[in-house]
CSV table of C-alpha atoms in Angstrom, one decimal:
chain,number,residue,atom,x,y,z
Y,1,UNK,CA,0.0,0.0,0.0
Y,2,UNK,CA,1.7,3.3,-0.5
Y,3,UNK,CA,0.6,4.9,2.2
Y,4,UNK,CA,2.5,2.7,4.5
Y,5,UNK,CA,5.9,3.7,5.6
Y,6,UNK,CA,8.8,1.4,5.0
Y,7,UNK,CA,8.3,-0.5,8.8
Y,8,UNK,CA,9.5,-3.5,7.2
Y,9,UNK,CA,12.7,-3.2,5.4
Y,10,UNK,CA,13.8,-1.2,8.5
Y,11,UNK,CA,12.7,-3.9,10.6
Y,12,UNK,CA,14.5,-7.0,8.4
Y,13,UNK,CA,17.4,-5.2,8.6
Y,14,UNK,CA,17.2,-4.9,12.8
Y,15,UNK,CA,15.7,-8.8,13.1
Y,16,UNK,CA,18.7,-10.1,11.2
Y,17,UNK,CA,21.4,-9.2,13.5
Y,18,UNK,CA,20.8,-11.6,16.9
Y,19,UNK,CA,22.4,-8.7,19.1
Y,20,UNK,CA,19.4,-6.4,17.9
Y,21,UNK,CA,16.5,-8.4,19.7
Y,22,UNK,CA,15.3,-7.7,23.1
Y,23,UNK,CA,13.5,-9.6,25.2
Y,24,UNK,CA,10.1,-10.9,23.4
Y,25,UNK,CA,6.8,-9.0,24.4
Y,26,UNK,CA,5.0,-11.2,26.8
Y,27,UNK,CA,1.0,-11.3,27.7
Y,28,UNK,CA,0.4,-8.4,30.8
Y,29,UNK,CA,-2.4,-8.5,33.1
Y,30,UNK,CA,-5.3,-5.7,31.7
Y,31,UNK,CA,-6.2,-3.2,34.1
Y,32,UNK,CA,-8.7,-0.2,34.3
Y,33,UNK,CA,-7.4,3.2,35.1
Y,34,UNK,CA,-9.4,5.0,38.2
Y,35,UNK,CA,-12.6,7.0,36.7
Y,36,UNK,CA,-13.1,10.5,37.6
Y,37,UNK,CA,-16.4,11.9,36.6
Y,38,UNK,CA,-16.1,15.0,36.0
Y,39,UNK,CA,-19.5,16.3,36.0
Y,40,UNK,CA,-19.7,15.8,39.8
Y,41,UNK,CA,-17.8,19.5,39.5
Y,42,UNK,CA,-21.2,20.7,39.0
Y,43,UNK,CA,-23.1,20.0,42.1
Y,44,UNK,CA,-21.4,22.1,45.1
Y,45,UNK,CA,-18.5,22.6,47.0
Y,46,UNK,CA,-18.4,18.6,48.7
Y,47,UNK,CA,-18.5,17.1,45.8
Y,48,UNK,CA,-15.9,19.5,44.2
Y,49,UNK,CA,-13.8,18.1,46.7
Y,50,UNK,CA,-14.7,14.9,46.0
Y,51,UNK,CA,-13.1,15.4,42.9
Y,52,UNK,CA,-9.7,17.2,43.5
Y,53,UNK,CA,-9.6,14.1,46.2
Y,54,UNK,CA,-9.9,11.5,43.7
Y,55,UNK,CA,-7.6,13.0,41.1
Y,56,UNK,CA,-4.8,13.8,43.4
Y,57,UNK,CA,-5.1,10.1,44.8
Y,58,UNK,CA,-5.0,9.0,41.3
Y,59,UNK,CA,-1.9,11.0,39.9
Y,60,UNK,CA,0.0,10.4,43.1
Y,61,UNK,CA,-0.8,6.4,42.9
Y,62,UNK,CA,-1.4,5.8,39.3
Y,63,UNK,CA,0.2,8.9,37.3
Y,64,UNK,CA,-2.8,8.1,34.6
Y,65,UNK,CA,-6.6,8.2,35.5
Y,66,UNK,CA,-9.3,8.4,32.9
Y,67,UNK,CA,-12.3,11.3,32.7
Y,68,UNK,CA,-15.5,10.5,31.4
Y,69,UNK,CA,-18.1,13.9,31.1
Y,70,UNK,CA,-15.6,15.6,30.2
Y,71,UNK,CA,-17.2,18.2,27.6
Y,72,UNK,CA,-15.9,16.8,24.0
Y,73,UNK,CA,-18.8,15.6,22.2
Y,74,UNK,CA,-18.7,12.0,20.5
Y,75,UNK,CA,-19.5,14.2,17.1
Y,76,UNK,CA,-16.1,16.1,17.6
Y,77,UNK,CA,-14.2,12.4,18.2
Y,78,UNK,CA,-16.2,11.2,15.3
Y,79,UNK,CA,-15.1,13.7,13.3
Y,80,UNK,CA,-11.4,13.1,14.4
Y,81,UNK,CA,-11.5,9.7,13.8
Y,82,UNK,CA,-12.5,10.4,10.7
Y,83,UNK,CA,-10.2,13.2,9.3
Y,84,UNK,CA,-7.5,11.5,11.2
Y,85,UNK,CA,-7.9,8.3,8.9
Y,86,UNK,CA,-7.8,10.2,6.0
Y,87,UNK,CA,-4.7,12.0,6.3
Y,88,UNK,CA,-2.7,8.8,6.9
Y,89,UNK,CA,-4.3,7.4,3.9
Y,90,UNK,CA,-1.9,10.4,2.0
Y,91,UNK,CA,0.6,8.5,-0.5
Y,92,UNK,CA,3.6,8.0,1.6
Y,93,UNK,CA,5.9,10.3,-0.3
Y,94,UNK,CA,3.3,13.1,-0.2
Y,95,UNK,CA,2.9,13.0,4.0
Y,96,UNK,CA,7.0,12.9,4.2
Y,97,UNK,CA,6.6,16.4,2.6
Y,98,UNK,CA,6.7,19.5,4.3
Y,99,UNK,CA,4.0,21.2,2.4
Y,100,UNK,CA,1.4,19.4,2.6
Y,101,UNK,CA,-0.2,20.8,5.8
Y,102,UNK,CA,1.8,23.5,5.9
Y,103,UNK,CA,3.6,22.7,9.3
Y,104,UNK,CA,7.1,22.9,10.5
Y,105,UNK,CA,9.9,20.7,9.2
Y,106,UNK,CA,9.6,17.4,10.8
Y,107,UNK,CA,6.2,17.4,11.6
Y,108,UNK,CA,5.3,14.2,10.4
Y,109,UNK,CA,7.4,11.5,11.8
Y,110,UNK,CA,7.7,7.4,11.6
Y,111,UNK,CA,9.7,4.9,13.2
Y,112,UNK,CA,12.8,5.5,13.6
Y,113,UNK,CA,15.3,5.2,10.4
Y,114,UNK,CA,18.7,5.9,12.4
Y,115,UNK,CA,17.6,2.9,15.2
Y,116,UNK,CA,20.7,0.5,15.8
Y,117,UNK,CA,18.1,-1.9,17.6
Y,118,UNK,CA,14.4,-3.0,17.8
Y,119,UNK,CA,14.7,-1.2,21.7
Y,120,UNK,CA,15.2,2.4,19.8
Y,121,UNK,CA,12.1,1.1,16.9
Y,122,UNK,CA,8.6,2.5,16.8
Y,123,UNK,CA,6.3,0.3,14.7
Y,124,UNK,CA,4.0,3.7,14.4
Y,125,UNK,CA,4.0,7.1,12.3
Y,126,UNK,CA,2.8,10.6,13.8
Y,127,UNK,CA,1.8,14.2,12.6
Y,128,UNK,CA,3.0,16.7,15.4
Y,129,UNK,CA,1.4,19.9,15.2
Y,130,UNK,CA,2.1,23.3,17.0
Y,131,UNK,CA,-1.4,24.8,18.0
Y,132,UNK,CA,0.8,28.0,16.5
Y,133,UNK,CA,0.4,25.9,13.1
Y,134,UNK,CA,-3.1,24.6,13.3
Y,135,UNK,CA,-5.0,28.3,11.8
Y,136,UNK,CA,-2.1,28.0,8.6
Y,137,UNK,CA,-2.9,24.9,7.3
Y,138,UNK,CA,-3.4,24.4,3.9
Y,139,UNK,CA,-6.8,25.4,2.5
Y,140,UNK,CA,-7.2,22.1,0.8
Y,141,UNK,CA,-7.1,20.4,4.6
Y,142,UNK,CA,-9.9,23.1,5.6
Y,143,UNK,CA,-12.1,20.2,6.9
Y,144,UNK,CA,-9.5,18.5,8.9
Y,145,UNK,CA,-8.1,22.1,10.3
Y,146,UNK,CA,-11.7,23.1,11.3
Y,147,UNK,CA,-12.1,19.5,13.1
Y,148,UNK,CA,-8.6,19.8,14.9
Y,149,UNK,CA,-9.8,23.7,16.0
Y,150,UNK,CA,-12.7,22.0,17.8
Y,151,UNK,CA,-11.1,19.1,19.0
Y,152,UNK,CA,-8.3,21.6,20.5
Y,153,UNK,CA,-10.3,24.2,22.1
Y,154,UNK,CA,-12.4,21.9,23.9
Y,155,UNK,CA,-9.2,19.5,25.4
Y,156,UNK,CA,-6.7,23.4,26.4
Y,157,UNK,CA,-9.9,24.0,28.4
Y,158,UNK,CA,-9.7,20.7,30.0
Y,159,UNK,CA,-6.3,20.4,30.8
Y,160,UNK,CA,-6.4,23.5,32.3
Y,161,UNK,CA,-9.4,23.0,34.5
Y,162,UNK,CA,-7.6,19.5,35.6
Y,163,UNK,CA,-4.8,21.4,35.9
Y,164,UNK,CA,-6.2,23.8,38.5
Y,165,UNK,CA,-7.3,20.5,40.2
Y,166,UNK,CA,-4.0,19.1,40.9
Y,167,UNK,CA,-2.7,22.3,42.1
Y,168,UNK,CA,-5.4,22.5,44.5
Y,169,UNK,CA,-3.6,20.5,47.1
Y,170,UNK,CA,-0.2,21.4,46.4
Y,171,UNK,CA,-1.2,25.0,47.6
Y,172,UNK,CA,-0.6,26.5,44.1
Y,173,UNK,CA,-2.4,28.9,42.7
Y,174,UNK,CA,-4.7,28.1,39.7
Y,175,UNK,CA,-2.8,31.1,38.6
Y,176,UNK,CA,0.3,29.8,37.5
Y,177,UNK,CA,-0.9,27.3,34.4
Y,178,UNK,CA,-2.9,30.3,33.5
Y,179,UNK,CA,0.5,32.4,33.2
Y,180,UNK,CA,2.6,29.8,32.4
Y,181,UNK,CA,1.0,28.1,30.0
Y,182,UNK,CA,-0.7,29.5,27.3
Y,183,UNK,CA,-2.4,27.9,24.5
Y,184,UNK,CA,0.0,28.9,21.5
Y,185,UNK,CA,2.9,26.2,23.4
Y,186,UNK,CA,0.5,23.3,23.6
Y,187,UNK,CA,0.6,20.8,20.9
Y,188,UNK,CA,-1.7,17.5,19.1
Y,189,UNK,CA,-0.2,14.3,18.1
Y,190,UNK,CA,-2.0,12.6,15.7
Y,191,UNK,CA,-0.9,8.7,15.7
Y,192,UNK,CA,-1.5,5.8,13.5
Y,193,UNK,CA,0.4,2.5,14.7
Y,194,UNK,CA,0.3,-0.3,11.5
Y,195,UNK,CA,-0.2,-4.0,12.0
Y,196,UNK,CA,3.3,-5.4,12.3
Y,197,UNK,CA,4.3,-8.5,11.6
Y,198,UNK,CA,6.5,-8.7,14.1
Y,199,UNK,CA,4.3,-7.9,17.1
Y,200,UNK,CA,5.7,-10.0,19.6
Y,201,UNK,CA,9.8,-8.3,18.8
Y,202,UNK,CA,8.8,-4.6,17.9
Y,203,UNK,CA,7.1,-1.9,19.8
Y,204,UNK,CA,4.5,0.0,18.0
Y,205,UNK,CA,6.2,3.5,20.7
Y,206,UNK,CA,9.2,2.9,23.1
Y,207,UNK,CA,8.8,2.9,26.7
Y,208,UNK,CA,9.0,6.8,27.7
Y,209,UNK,CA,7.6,9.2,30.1
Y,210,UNK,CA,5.8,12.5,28.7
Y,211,UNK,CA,7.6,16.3,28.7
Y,212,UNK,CA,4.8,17.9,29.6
Y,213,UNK,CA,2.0,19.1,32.6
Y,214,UNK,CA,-0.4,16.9,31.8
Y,215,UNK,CA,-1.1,14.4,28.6
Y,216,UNK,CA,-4.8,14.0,27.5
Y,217,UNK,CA,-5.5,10.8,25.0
Y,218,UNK,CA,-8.0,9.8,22.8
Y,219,UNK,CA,-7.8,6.1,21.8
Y,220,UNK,CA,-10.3,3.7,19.7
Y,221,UNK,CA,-11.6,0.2,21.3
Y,222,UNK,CA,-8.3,-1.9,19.5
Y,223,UNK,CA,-5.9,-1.0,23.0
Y,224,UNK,CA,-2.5,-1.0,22.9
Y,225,UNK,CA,-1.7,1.1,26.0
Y,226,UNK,CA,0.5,-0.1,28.9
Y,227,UNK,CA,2.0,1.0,32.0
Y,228,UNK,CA,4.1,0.5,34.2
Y,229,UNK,CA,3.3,0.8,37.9
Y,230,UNK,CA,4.7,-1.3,40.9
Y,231,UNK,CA,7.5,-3.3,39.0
Y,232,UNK,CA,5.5,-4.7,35.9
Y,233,UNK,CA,3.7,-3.9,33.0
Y,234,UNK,CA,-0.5,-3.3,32.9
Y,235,UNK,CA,-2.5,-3.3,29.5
Y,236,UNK,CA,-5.2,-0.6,29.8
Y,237,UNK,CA,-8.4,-1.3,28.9
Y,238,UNK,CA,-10.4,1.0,26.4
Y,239,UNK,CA,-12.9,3.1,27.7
Y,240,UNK,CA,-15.0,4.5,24.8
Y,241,UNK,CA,-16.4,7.0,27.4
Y,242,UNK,CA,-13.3,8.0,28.3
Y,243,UNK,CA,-10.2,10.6,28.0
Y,244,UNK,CA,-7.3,8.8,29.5
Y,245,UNK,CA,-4.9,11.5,31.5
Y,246,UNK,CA,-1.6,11.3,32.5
Y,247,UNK,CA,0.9,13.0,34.8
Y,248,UNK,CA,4.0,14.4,32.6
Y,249,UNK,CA,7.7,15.1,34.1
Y,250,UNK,CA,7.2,18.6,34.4
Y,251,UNK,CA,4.3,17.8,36.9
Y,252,UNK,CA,6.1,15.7,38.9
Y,253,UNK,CA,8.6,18.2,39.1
Y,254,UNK,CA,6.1,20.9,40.5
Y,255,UNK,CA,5.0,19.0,42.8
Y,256,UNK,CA,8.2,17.3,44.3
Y,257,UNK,CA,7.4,14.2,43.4
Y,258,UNK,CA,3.7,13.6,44.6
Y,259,UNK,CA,2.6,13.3,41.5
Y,260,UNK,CA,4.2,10.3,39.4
Y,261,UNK,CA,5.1,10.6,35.7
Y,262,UNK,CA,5.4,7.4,35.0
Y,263,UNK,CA,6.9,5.1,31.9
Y,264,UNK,CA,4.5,3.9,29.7
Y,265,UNK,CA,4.5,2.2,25.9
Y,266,UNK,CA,2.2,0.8,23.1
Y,267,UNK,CA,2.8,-2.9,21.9
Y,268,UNK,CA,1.2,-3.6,18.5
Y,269,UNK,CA,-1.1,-5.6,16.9
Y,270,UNK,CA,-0.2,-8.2,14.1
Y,271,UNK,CA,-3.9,-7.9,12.1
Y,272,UNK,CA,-5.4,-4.9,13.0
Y,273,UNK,CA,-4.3,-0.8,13.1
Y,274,UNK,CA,-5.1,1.0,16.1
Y,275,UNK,CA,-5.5,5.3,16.2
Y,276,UNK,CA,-5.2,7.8,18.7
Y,277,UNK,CA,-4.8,11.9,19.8
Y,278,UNK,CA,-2.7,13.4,22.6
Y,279,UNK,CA,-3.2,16.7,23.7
Y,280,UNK,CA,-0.1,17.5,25.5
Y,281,UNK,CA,-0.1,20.7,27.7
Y,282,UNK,CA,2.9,22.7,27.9
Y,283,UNK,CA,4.6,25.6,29.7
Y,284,UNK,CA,6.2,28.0,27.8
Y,285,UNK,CA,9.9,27.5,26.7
Y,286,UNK,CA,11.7,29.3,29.2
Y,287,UNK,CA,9.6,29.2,32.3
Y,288,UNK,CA,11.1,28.1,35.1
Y,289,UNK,CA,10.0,24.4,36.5
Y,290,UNK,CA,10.8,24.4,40.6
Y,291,UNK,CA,9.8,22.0,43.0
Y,292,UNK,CA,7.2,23.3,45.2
Y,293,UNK,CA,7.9,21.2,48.3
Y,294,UNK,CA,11.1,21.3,50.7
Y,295,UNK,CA,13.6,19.5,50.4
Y,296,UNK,CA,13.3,20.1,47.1
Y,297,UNK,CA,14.0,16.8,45.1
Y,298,UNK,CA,14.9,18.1,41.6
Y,299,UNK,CA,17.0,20.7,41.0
Y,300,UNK,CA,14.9,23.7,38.8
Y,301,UNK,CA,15.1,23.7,35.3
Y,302,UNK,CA,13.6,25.0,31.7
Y,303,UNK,CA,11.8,23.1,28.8
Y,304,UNK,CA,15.3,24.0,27.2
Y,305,UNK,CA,17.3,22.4,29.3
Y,306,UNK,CA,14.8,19.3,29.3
Y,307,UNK,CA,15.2,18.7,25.9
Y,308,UNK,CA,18.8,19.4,25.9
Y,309,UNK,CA,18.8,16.7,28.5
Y,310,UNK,CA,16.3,14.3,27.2
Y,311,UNK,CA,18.7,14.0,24.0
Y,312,UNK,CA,21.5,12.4,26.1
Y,313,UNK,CA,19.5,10.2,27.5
Y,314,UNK,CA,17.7,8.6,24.8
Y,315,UNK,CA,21.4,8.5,22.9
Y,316,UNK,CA,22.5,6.6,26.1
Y,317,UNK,CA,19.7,4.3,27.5
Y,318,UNK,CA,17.2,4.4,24.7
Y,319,UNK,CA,14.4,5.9,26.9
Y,320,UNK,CA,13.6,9.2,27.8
Y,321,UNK,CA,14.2,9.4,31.6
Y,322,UNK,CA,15.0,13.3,32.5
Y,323,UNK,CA,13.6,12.9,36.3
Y,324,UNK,CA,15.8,9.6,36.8
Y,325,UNK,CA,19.1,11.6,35.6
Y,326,UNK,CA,21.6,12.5,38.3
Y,327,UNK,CA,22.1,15.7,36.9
Y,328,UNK,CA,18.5,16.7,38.4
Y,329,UNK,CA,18.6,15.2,41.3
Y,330,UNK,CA,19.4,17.8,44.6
């Protein structure tokens, strides 16, 4: 089909060489995140409470939790879907173009063509877009712009407002995401993970924790999604109801270490191609992350210096573990 990226001949080339394998995927309990309903905001200040309760516990315990009423309508997922489908569907030469959304260099992305071994190999392909980038997209994308505006405005409202939630018991003001963090240094991730022939060698995305505040997912009913919380791997189980959320490093940061940003991954699927969204909610490049606890137990630092950072340690360990690294350790 040529609309696929070359998965395979990178992946022949990794199989072939015994040295490249690592340890064959293996069947993982499924699990269902905590549920936080988030129309229960709605009725009064106890049930409000309720709420920031059941997040925090969630995020401190967890690092993921899923929301259901939370305010995007199944037309504007539909839609998604939908438009979603059809851009990955682009001729493959066409989507490794620049031009044809009109984004930034590098915005669509796929495995990994420099990988030495299956551990550094993502079975999947990507469109990362700038919410900058999302009003100059081409005019012959006008229906998937106008469906990734909706999508977008609805989920920087959310994050936000979960945000707020989280800082609620840290003693920090709702303020700060509100200054820190506005929406033109958010971003969408558009994914597509292939069937794979070899979906019992090669990951469909590497084990990795997230940059941001907060991560907020849409995924169809094929699953995909694990975690990993007390010393093993967990499947999640879809939720068509549901957003799923997750803690990023910078949040664990904040809140020295309550919060848990924690490693997750996607296996794939041998028959069947699986889709999701990821809203990821950012601070702005040179804000300042510092731990709001004492003894502080990460050293402060800058999105500039986390990606400066993150690059080392991807190079080194194949994972991106910026909390983990000495260097930010006090």
């Amino acid at each position: 089909m040529d609309f696929e990226p070359p998965f395979q001949g990178t992946c022949k080339t990794l199989l072939q060489n015994p040295t490249h394998y690592h340890d064959k995927l293996s069947d993982v309990d499924e699990c269902e995140l905590p549920v936080i309903d988030l129309n229960n905001l709605n009725f009064g200040h106890t049930e409000r409470e309720k709420i920031v309760s059941e997040v925090a516990q969630a995020a401190s315990q967890w690092g993921f939790f899923q929301v259901v009423n939370h305010g995007v309508s199944q037309e504007v997922v539909n839609n998604m879907q939908y438009e979603q489908k059809r851009l990955f569907r682009q001729p493959f030469p066409k989507k490794v173009e620049n031009n044809l959304l009109n984004l930034s260099a590098n915005s669509y992305r796929w495995g990994n063509p420099e990988a030495t071994c299956l551990k550094q190999f993502s079975w999947s392909e990507a469109f990362h877009i700038s919410t900058t980038e999302i009003p100059t997209m081409r005019t012959e994308h006008k229906s998937l712009r106008s469906t990734i505006e909706a999508f977008v405005k609805t989920l920087s409202g959310l994050a936000r407002s979960i945000a707020e939630i989280l800082a609620q018991p840290l003693g920090i003001k709702p303020v700060y995401f509100e200054e820190n963090c506005p929406a033109r240094t958010s971003y969408l991730r558009l994914n597509r993970y292939a069937p794979c022939p070899f979906s019992s060698q090669v990951y469909g995305l590497i084990s990795h924790t997230d940059t941001d505040f907060l991560t907020i997912v849409y995924q169809d009913q094929v699953g995909g999604l694990e975690i990993y919380k007390d010393g093993r791997w967990l499947g999640v189980k879809p939720n068509p109801e549901a957003l799923i959320v997750n803690i990023g490093d910078f949040f664990e940061a904040l809140s020295n270490g309550i919060y848990k940003s924690i490693k997750h991954r996607v296996v794939t699927s041998q028959k069947v191609e699986r889709f999701s969204v990821a809203y990821f909610y950012c601070p702005s490049y040179d804000v300042v992350i510092k731990s709001c606890g004492k003894p502080a137990l990460y050293r402060q630092f800058t999105l500039r210096e986390y990606k400066q950072q993150t690059q080392i340690d991807v190079q080194e360990i194949e994972e991106n573990t910026f909390l983990q690294s000495p260097k930010m350790r006090n």
